[in-house]
Short mmCIF file of C-alpha atoms in Angstrom, two decimals:
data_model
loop_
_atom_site.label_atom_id
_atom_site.label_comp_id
_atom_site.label_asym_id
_atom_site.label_seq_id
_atom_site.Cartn_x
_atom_site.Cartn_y
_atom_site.Cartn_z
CA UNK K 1 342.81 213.49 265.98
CA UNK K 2 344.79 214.89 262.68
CA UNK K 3 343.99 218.21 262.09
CA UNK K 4 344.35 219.35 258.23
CA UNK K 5 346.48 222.49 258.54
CA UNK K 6 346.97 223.80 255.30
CA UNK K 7 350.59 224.93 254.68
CA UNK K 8 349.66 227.37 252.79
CA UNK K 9 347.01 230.29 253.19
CA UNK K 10 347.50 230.51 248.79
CA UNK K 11 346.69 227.13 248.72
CA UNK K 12 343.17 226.89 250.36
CA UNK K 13 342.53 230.03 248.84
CA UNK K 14 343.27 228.44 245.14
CA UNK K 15 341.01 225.57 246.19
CA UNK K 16 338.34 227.65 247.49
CA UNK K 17 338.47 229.54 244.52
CA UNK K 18 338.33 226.63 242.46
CA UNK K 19 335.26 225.22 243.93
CA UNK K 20 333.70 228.35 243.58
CA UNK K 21 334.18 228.34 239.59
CA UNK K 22 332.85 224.99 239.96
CA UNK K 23 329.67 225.82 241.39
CA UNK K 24 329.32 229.14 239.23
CA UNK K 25 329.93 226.90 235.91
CA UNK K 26 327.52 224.21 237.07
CA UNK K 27 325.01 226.87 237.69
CA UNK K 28 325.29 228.42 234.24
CA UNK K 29 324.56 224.83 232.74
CA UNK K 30 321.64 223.87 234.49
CA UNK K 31 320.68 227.73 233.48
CA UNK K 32 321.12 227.07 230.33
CA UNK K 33 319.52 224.00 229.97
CA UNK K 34 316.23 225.57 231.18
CA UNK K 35 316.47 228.09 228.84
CA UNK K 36 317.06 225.70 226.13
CA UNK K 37 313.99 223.46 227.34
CA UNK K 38 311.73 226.44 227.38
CA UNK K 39 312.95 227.57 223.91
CA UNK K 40 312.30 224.28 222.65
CA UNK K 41 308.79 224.49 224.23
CA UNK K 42 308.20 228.02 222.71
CA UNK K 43 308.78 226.57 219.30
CA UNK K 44 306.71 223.79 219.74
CA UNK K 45 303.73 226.09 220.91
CA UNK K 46 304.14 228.32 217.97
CA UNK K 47 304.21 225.77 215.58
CA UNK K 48 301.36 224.53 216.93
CA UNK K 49 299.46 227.78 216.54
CA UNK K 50 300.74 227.89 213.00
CA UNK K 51 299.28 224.95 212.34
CA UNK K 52 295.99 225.76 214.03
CA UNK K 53 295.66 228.70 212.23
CA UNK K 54 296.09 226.90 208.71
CA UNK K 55 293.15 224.46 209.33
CA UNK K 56 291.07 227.52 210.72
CA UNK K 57 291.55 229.31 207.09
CA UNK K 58 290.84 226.19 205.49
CA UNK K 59 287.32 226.22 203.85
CA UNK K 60 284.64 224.06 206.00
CA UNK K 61 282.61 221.61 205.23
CA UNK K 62 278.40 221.92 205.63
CA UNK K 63 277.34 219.63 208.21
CA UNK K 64 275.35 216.44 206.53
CA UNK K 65 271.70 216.42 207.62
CA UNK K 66 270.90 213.38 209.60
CA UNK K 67 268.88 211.18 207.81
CA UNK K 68 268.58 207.39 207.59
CA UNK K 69 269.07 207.50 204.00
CA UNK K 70 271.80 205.15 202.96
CA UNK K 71 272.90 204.33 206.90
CA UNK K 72 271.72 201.06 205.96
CA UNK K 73 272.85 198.40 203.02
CA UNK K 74 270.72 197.88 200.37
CA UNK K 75 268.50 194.77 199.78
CA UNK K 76 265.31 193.41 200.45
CA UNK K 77 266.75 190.57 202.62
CA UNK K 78 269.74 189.05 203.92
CA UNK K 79 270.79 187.49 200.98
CA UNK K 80 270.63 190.93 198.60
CA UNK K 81 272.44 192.97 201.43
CA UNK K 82 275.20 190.53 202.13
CA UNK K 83 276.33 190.19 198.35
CA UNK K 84 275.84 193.82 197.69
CA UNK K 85 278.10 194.44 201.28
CA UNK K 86 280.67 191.66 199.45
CA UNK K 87 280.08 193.55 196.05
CA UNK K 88 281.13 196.62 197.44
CA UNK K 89 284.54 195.65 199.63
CA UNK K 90 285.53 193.74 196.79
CA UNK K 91 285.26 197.02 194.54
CA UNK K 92 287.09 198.64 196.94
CA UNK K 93 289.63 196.49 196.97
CA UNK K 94 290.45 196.08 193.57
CA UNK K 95 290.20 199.57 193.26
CA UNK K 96 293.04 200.35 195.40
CA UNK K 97 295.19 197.72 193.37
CA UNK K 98 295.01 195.08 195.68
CA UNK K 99 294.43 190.84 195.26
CA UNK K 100 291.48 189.18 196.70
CA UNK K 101 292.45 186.16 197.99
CA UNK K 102 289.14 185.00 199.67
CA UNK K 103 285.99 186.59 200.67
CA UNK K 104 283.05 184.94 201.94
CA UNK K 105 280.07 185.64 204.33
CA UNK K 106 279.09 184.90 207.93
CA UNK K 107 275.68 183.05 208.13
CA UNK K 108 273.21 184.98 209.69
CA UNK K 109 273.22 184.37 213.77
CA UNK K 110 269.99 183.30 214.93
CA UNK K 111 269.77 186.12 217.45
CA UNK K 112 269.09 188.80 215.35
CA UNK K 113 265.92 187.03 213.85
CA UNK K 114 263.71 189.88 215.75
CA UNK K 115 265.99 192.92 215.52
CA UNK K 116 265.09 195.65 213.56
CA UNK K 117 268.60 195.62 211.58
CA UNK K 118 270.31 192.91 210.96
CA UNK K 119 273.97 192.65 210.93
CA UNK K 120 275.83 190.86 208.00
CA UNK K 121 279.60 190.34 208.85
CA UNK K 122 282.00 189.93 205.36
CA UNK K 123 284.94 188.19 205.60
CA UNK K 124 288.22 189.34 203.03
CA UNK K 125 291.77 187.82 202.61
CA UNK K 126 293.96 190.13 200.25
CA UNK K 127 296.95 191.49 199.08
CA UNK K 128 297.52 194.93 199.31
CA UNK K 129 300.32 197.31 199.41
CA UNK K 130 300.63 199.70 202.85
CA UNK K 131 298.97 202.85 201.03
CA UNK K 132 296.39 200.47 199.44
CA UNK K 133 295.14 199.25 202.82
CA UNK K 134 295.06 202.65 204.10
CA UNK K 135 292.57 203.97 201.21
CA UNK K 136 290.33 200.53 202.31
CA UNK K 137 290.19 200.79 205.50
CA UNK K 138 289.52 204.88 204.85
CA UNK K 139 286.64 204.15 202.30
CA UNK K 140 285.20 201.15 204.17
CA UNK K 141 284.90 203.61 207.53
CA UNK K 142 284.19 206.53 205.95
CA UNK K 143 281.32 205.81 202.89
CA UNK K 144 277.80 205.47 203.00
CA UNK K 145 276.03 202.78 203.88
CA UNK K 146 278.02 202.50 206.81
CA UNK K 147 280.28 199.37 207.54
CA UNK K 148 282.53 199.11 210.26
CA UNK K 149 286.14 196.70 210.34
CA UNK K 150 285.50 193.97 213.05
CA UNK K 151 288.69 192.96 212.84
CA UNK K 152 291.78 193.00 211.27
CA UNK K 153 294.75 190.90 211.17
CA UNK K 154 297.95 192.50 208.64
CA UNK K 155 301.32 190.71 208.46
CA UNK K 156 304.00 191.23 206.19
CA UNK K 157 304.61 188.88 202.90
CA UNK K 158 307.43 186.82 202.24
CA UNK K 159 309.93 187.59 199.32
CA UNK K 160 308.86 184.59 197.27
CA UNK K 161 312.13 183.92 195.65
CA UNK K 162 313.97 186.24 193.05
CA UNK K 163 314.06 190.11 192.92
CA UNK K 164 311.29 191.63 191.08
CA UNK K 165 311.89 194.81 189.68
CA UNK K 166 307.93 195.72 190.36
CA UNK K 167 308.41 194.52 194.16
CA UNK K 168 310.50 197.45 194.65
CA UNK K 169 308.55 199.88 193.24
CA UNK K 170 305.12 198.57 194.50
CA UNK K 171 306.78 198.67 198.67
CA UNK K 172 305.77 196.32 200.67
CA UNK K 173 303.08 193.64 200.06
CA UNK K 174 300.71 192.84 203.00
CA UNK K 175 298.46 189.95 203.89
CA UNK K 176 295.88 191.40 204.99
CA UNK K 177 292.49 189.45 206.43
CA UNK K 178 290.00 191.91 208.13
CA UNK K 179 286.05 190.83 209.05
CA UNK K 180 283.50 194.39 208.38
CA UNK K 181 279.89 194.23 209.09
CA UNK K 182 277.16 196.47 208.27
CA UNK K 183 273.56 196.58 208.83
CA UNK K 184 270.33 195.74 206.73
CA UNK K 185 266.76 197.07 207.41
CA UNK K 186 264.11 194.32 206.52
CA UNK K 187 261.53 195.95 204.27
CA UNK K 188 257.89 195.73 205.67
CA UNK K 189 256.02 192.56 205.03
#
């Protein structure tokens, strides 16, 4: 069996001594990392606060009475409530500067014959830009009567051809096709 003399006492004492910085310098980063990380962490709590505070001082809004006025569309029957629910996303729509495409209605199913409400599902193909489907989908969810989005299918339109100088500043068109559906109350007979 080799035994590793070392030649030198200086020698192991050097590499002692350098193994020793190692560790020291090692230990210094990792310190410093954690103190880094719990800075960052600090920051991220006070901003938080900060930003808690700001809604807090923020004015706030009277809570809405519950009432049924207005939860439901308007219209004596299905008919009345379906075009005034189509009336009313296609307002909407244009509104926000988008293109209507197609928009049609769902026939009534024939298992909501003896429900109190019944629903009435719209269906809407358009063009809008990104901001102009956020304000539809916001006013759609938000408005009274209510109407809910089903679903909603959004993909990206094609260049069609040549630069247009209004393309650029409109952003991106999207084709957007969504299903809503709100509810009716029949009248008494």
């Amino acid at each position: 069996m080799t035994k590793l003399v070392p030649s030198n006492r200086a020698a192991w004492s050097l590499v002692t001594l350098a193994i020793l910085l190692l560790v020291i310098v090692g230990g210094l980063l990792i310190a410093k990392s954690f103190a880094d990380a719990a800075t960052v962490e600090a920051d991220a709590k006070a901003d938080m606060a900060e930003s808690l505070r700001k809604r807090l001082a923020l004015p706030s809004r009277p809570a809405s009475p519950v009432s049924e006025e207005n939860e439901f569309l308007e219209g004596g029957n299905y008919a009345l409530a379906a075009n005034a629910l189509q009336q009313r996303i296609v307002g909407i729509i244009e509104a926000a500067g988008g293109t209507l495409v197609t928009v049609g209605i769902d026939p009534p199913s024939s298992d909501d014959n003896n429900a109190p409400g019944r629903r009435i599902v719209v269906q809407v193909v358009s063009e809008l830009s990104n901001d102009a489907l956020q304000e539809v989908l916001y006013q759609i969810e938000t408005e009274r009567p209510f109407v809910m989005v089903d679903t909603l299918n959004v993909r990206r339109l094609q260049d069609r051809g040549g630069a247009d100088a209004n393309a650029a500043t409109q952003g991106t068109r999207l084709a957007v096709d969504f299903r809503a559906y709100g509810y009716f109350r029949r009248t008494a007979r």
